[in-house]
Coordinates of C-alpha atoms and ligand atoms in Angstrom, one line a residue:
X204 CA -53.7 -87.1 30.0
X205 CA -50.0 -88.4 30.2
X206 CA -48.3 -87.7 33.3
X207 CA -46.7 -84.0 33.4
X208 CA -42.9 -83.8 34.2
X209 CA -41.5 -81.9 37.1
X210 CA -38.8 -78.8 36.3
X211 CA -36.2 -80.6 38.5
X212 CA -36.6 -83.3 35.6
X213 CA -36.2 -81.3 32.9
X214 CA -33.3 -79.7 34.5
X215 CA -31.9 -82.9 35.5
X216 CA -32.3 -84.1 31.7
X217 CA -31.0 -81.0 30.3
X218 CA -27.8 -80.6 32.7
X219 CA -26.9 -84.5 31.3
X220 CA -27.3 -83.5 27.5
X221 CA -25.4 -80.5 28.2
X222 CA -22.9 -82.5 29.9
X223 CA -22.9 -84.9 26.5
X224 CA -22.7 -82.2 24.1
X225 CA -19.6 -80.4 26.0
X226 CA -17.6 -83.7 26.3
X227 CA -17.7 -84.5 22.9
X228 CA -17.0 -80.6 21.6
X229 CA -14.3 -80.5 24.0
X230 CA -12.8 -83.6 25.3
X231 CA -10.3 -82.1 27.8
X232 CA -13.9 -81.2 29.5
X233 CA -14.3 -85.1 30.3
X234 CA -10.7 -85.6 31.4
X235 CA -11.4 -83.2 33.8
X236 CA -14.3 -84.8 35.0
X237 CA -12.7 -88.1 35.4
X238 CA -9.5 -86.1 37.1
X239 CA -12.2 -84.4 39.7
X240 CA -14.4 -87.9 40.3
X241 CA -11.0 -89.5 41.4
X242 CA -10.2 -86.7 43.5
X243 CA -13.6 -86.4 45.4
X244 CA -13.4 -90.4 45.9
X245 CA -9.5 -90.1 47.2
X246 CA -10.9 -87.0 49.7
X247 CA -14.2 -89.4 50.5
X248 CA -12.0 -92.1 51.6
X249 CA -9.3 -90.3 53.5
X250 CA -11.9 -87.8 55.2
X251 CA -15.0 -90.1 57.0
X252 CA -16.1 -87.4 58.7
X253 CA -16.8 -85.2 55.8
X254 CA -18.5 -88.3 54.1
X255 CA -20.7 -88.4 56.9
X256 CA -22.0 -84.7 57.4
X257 CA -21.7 -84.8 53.6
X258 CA -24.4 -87.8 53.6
X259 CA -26.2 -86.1 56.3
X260 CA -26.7 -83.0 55.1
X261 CA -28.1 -84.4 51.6
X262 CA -24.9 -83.1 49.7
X263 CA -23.3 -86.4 48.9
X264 CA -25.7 -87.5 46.1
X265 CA -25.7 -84.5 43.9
X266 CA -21.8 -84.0 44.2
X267 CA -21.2 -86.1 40.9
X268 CA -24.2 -84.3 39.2
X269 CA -23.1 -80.9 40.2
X270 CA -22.0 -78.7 37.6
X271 CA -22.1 -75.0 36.2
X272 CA -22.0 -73.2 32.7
X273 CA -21.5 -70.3 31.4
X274 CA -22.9 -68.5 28.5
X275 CA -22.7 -64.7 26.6
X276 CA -25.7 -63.2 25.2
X277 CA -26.0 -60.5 22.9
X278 CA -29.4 -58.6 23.2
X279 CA -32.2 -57.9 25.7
X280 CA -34.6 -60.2 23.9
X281 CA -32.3 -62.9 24.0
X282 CA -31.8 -62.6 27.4
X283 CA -35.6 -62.3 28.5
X284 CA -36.6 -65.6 26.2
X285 CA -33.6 -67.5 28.0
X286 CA -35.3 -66.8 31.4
X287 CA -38.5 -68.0 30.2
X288 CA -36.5 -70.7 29.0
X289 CA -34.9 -71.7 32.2
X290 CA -37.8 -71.2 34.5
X291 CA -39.1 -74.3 32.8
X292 CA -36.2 -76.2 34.1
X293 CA -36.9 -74.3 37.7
X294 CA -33.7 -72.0 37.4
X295 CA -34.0 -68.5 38.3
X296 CA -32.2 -65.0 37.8
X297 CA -30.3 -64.7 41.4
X298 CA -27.9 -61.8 41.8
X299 CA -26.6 -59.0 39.3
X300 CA -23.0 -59.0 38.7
X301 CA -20.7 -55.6 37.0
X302 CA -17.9 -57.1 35.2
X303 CA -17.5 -53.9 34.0
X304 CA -15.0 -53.1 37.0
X305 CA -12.6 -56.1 35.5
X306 CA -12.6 -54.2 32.6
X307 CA -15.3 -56.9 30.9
X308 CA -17.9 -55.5 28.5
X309 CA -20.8 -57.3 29.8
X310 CA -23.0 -57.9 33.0
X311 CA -24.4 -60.8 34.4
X312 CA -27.0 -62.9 36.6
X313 CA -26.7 -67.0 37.4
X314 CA -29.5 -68.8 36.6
X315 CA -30.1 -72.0 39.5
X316 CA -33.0 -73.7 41.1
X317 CA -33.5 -71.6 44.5
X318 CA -35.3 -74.1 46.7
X319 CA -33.9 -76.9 49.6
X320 CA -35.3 -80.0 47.2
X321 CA -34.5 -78.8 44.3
X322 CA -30.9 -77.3 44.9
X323 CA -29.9 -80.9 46.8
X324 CA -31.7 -82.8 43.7
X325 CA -29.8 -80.8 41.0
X326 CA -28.1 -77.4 41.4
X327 CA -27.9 -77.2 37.8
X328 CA -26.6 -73.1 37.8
X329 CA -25.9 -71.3 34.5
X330 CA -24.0 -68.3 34.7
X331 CA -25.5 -65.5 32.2
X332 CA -23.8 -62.6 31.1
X333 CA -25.2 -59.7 28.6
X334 CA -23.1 -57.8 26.4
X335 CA -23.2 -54.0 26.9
X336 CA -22.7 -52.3 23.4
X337 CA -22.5 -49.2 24.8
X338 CA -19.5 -49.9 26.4
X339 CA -17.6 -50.3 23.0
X340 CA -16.5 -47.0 21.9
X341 CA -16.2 -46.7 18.5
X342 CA -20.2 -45.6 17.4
X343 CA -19.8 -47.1 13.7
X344 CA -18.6 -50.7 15.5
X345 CA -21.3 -50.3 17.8
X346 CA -24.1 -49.9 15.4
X347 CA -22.7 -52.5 13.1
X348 CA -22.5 -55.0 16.1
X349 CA -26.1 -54.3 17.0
X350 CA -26.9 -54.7 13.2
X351 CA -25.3 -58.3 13.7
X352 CA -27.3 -59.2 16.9
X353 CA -30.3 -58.3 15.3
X354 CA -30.6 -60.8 12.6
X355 CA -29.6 -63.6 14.2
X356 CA -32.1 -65.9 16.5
X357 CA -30.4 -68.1 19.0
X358 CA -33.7 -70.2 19.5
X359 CA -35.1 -73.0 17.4
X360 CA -38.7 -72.1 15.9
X361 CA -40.1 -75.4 17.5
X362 CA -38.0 -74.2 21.2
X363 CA -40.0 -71.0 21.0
X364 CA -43.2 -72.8 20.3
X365 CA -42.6 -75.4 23.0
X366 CA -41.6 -72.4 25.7
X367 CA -45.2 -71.0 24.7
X368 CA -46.8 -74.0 25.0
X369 CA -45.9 -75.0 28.9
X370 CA -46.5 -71.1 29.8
X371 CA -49.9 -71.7 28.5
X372 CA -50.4 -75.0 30.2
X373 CA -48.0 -74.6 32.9
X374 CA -46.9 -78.2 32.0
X375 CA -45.3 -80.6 29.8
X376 CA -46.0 -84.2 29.0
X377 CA -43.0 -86.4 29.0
X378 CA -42.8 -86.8 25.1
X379 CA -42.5 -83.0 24.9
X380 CA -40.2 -82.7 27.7
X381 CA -38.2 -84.4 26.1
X382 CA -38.4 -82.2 22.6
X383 CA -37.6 -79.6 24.6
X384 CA -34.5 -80.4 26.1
X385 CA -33.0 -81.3 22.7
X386 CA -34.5 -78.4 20.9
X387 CA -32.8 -75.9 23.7
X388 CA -29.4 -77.9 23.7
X389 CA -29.6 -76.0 20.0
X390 CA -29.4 -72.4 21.6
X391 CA -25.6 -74.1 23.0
X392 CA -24.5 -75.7 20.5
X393 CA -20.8 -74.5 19.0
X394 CA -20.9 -73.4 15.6
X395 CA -17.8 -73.9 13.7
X396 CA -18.9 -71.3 11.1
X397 CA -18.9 -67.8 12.1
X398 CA -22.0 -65.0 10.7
X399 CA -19.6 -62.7 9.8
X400 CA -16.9 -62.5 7.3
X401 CA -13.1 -62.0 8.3
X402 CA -12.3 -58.4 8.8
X403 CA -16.2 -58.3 11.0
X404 CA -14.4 -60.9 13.1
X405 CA -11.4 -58.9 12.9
X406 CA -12.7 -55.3 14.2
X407 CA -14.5 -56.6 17.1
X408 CA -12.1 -58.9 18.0
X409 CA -9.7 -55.9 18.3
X410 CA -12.2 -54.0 19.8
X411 CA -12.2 -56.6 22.4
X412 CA -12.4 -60.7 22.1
X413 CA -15.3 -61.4 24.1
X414 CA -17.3 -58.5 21.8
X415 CA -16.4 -61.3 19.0
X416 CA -17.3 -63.8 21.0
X417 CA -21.0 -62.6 21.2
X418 CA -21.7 -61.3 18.4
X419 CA -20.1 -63.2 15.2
X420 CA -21.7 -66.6 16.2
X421 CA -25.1 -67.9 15.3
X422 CA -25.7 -69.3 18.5
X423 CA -25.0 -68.3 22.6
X424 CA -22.2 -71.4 22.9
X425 CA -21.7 -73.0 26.3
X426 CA -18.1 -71.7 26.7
X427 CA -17.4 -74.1 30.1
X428 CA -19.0 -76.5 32.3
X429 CA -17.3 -76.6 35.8
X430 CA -17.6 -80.0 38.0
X431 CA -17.6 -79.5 42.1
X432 CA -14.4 -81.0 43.7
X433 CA -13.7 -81.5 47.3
X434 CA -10.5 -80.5 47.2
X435 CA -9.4 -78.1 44.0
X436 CA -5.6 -77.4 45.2
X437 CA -5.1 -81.4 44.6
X438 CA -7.3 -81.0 41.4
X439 CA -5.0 -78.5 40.7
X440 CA -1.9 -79.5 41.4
X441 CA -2.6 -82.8 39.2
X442 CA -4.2 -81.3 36.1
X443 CA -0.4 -81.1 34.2
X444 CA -0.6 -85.3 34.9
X445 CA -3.5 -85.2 33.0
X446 CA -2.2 -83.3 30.4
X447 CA -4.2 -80.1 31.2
X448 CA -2.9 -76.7 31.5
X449 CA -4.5 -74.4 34.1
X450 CA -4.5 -71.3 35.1
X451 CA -1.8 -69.7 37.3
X452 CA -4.0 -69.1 40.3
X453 CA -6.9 -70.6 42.2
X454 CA -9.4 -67.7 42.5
X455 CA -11.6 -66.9 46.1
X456 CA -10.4 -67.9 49.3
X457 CA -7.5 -69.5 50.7
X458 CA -8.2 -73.5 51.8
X459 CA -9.7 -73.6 55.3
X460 CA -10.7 -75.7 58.1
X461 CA -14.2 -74.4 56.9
X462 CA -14.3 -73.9 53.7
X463 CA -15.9 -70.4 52.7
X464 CA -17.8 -69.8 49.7
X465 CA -16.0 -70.8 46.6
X466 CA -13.0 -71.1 44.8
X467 CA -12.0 -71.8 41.1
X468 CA -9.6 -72.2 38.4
X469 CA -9.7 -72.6 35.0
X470 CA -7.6 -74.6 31.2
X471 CA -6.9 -72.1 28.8
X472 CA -9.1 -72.1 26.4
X473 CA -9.2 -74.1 23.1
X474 CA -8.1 -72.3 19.6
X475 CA -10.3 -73.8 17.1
X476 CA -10.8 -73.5 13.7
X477 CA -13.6 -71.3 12.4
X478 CA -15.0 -70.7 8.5
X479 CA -15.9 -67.3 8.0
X480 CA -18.4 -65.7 5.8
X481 CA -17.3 -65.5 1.9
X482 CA -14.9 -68.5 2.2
X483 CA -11.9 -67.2 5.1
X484 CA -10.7 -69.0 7.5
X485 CA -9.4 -68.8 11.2
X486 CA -9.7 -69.7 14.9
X487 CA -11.6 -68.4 17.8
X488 CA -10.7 -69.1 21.3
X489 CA -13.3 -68.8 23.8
X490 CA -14.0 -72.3 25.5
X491 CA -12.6 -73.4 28.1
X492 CA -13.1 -75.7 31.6
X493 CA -13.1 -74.9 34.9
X494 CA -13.1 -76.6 38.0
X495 CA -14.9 -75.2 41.7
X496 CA -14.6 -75.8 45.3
X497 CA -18.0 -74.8 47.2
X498 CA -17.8 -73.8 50.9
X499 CA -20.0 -72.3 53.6
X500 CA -22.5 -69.2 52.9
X501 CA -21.5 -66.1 54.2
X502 CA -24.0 -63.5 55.7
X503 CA -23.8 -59.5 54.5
X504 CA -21.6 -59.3 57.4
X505 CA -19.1 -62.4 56.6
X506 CA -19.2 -61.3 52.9
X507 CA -18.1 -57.7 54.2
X508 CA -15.2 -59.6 55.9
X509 CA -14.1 -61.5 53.1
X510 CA -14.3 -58.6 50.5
X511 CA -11.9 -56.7 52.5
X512 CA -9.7 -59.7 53.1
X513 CA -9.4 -60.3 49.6
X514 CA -9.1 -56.7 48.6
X515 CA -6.6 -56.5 51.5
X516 CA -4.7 -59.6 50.0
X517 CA -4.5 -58.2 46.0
X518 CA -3.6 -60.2 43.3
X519 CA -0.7 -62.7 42.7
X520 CA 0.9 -64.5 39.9
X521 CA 2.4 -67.6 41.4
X522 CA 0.0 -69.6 42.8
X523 CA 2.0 -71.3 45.8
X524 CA 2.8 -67.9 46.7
X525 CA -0.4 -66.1 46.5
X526 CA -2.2 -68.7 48.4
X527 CA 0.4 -68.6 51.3
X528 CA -0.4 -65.0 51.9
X529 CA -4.1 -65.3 51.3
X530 CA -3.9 -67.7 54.0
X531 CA -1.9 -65.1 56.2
X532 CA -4.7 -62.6 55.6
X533 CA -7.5 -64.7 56.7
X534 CA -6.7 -64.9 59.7
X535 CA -8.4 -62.3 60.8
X536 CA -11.8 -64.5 59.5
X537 CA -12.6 -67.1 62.5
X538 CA -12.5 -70.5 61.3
X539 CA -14.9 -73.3 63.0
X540 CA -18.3 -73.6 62.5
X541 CA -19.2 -72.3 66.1
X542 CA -17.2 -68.7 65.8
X543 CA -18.7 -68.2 62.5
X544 CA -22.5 -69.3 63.7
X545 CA -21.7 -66.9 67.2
X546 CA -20.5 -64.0 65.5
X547 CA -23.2 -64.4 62.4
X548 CA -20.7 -64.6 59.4
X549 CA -22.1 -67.7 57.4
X550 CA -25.8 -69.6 57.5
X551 CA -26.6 -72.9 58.7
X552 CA -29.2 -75.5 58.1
X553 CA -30.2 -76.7 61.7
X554 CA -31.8 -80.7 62.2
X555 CA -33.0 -82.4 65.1
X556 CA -30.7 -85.8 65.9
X557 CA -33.5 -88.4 66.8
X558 CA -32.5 -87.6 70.5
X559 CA -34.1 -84.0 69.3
X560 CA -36.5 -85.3 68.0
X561 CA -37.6 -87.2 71.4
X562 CA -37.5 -84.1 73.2
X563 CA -38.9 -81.7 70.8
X564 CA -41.8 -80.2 73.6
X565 CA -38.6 -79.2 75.0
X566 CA -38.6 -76.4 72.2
X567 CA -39.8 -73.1 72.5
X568 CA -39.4 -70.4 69.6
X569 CA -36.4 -68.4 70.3
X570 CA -34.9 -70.6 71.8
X571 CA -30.7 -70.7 71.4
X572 CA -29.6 -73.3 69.7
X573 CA -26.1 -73.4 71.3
X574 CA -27.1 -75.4 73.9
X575 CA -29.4 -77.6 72.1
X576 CA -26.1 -78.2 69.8
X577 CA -24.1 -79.0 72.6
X578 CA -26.2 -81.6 74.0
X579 CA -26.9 -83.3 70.8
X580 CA -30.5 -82.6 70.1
X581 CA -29.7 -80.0 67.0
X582 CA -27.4 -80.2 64.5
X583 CA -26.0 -77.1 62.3
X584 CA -24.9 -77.8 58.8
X585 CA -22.8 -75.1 56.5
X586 CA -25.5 -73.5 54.2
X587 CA -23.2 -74.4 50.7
X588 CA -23.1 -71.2 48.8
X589 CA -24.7 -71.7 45.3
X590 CA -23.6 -68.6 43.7
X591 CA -21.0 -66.6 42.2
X592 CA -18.2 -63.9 43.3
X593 CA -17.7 -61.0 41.2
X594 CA -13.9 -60.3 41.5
X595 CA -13.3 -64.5 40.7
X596 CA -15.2 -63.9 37.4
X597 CA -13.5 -61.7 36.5
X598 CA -10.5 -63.5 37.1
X599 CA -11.7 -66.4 35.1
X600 CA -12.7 -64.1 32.1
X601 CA -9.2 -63.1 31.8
X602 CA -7.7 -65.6 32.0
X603 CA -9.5 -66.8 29.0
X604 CA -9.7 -63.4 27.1
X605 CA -6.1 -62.4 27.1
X606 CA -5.0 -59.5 29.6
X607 CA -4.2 -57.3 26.3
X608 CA -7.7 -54.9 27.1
X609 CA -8.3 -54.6 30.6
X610 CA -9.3 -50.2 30.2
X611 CA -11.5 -50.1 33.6
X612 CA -15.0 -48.7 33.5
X613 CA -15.1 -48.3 37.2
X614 CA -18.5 -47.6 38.7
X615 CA -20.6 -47.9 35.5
X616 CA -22.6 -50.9 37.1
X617 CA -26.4 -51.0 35.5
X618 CA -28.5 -53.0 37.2
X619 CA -31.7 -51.4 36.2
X620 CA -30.7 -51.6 32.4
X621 CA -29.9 -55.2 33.2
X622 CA -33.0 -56.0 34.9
X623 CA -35.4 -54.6 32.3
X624 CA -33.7 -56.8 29.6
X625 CA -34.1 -59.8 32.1
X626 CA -37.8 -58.8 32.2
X627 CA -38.0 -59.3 36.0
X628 CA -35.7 -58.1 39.3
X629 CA -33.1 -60.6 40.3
X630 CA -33.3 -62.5 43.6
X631 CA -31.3 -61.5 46.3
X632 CA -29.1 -64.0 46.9
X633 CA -28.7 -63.2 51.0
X634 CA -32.8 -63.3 51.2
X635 CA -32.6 -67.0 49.9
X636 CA -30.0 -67.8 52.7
X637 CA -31.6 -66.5 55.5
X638 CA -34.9 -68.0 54.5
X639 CA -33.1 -71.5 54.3
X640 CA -31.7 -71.2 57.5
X641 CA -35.0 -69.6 58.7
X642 CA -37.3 -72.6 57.4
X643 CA -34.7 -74.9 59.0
X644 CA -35.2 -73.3 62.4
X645 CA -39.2 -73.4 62.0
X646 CA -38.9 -77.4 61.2
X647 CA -36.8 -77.8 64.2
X648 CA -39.7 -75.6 66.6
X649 CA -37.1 -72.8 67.2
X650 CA -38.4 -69.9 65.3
Ligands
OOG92 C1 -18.0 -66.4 32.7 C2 -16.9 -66.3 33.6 C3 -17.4 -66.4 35.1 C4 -17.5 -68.1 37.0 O1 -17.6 -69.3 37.3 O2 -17.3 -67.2 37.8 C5 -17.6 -67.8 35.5 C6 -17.6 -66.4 31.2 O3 -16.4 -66.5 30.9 O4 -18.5 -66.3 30.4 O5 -17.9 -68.7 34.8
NI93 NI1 -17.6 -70.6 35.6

């Protein structure tokens, strides 16, 4: 028997193609990833200290592999063959997001690998949202839209076979590993010709762009990749050098000492041409790149914090501006690594320093590592958060979708709905920090 392939492998492989596929359909997507490599190098070399703990903590080698996506889906049985599809590539639902607060027809769940090895081998995340037809409100569109959905199928016959294959043998040889990764590149592949003809396009389009987004295409289209940067206000500030046009503001936190959680921004999207059923033509815009900044994880008590800062802080236009008094407004959130570790807003990884490591007897569970830090036998790295934040989506959605339709459906989060399409719960995404930071402490001999 040939030798089986590991999911981080397959995800590895399929993050690459993905990669591939998005630079050639949208080159501005590889100028930005040559804009953000020299930026992370320029921040390396100026900054030895974060090159060290950034080395140290295992974050330096995946930084020019890291990357997310995005993607729409239609139906319930699209979405429940996708997870099957990404567990294969060890990506899991974490965490249910309601866009339908921004005023954003759908709800969603990121798809990413969940454990230490595989998040510092490849953190591959693919952000997943679902359409909800009940949210458009004309019931002729509705059913018509559904009628749409229903004959399409995003998935290869041979990507279907192969995803009941490996659930069968819980494995796949290298020769159909590889099939696989080029058969499911299929399901994000753009399609220049639409399913529908014109006025189809038309209706939902004026119903709302992303419903036309979903449901006129024959396949679930990878709408942006997003690169990791060290430092996105640079990124920023450069991308009109590199003839890219962003978006006004930088979503998520100000810039801090310790960087929280994550911040983005976005280029407009790309108006290309489409062919429509019976001969029309026309242009959709949907795809786009985006660029991230990833900082420490924040406990339910730090996120708490933060959600009141930013709601606190509203939303600006002018990005100098707004990021000048998002910086006033943080204030109130401590900013070194030991006031966040003492007052429990963020997660850490703890490590022994081989001076630990000589006196690990020393050790007893429960111990506090405080002291242990501060005589150089423990070390506590930022937990990087790996996940998404609700209120930036949003942002980044409309950005790209126009701000003519922003009716608010406050409160009209599904979860349940959302799940049994999905065909399992989401992970919580605080569980999977506190057991990081929990194994860390057990390898260390303090829990
Ligand atoms: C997803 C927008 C959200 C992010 O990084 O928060 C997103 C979409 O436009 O489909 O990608
Ligand atoms: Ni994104």
């Amino acid at each position: 028997m040939a030798q089986s392939i590991t999911a981080d492998e397959i995800r590895e492989d399929f993050s690459q193609a993905m990669s591939a596929m998005y630079q050639q359909e949208v080159p501005q997507y590889g100028t930005l990833l040559e804009l953000v490599a020299d930026v992370n190098l320029a921040v390396l070399e100026n900054n030895t200290r974060l090159h060290e703990q950034m080395v140290n903590a295992d974050e330096l080698a995946r930084l020019n592999v890291e990357r997310h996506g995005a993607i729409r889906l239609g139906t319930a049985e699209e979405l429940s063959m996708l997870r099957r599809m990404f567990a294969i590539m060890g990506m899991y639902p974490v965490s249910y997001y309601d866009l339908s607060q921004a005023g954003v027809p759908v709800h969603s769940t990121a798809f990413r690998p969940v454990d230490d090895a595989a998040l510092s081998r490849n953190p591959f995340r693919v952000f997943t949202s679902l359409l909800r037809l009940e949210l458009i409100d004309d019931p002729a569109l509705r059913q018509r839209a559904a009628e749409i959905l229903q004959q399409r199928d995003i998935f290869t016959p041979r990507c279907r076979e192969l995803i009941a294959l490996h659930e069968e043998r819980g494995e796949f040889t290298a020769a159909q590993a590889q099939e696989f990764v080029q058969q499911a590149l299929e399901t994000f592949r753009w399609h220049q010709s639409a399913t529908v003809d014109r006025e189809t396009y038309q209706a939902l389009h004026q119903q709302h762009r992303l419903i036309a987004d979903v449901v006129c295409f024959p396949g679930c289209h990878i709408n942006h990749l997003t690169p990791r940067t060290l430092d996105i206000d640079r990124v920023q500030a450069l991308m009109a050098e590199y003839g890219i046009e962003p978006k006004a503001v930088i979503e998520g936190p100000p810039r801090r000492d310790v960087p929280l959680l994550l911040r983005q921004t976005s280029f407009k999207a790309l108006e290309e041409p489409v062919k429509f059923a019976g001969d029309g033509q026309g242009t959709h815009t949907a795809r786009f790149g985006e660029i991230e900044q990833r900082g420490i994880a924040l406990t339910q008590k730090g996120r708490a914090l933060y959600d009141k800062l930013l709601n606190e802080a509203g939303v600006g236009s002018d990005n100098l501006t707004h990021q000048l008094h998002l910086q006033d407004v943080f204030k109130a959130f401590p900013d070194s690594e030991f006031l966040l570790r003492q007052q429990g807003l963020a997660w850490f990884r703890y490590r022994l320093t081989p001076a630990g490591e000589a006196h690990r007897q020393a050790f007893h569970p429960g111990d506090d590592p405080q002291p242990l830090i501060e005589r150089g036998w423990v070390i506590a790295q930022p937990i990087i958060y790996e996940d998404f934040l609700p209120v930036s989506a949003a942002g980044i959605f409309q950005s790209n979708l126009g701000n003519g339709n922003s009716s608010r459906h406050h409160g009209n989060a599904s979860r349940d709905a959302f799940e049994q399409a999905l065909g399992c719960p989401v992970l919580d995404e605080f569980t999977l920090y506190e057991q990081a930071e929990v194994r860390s402490k057990r390898r260390c001999g303090l829990l």
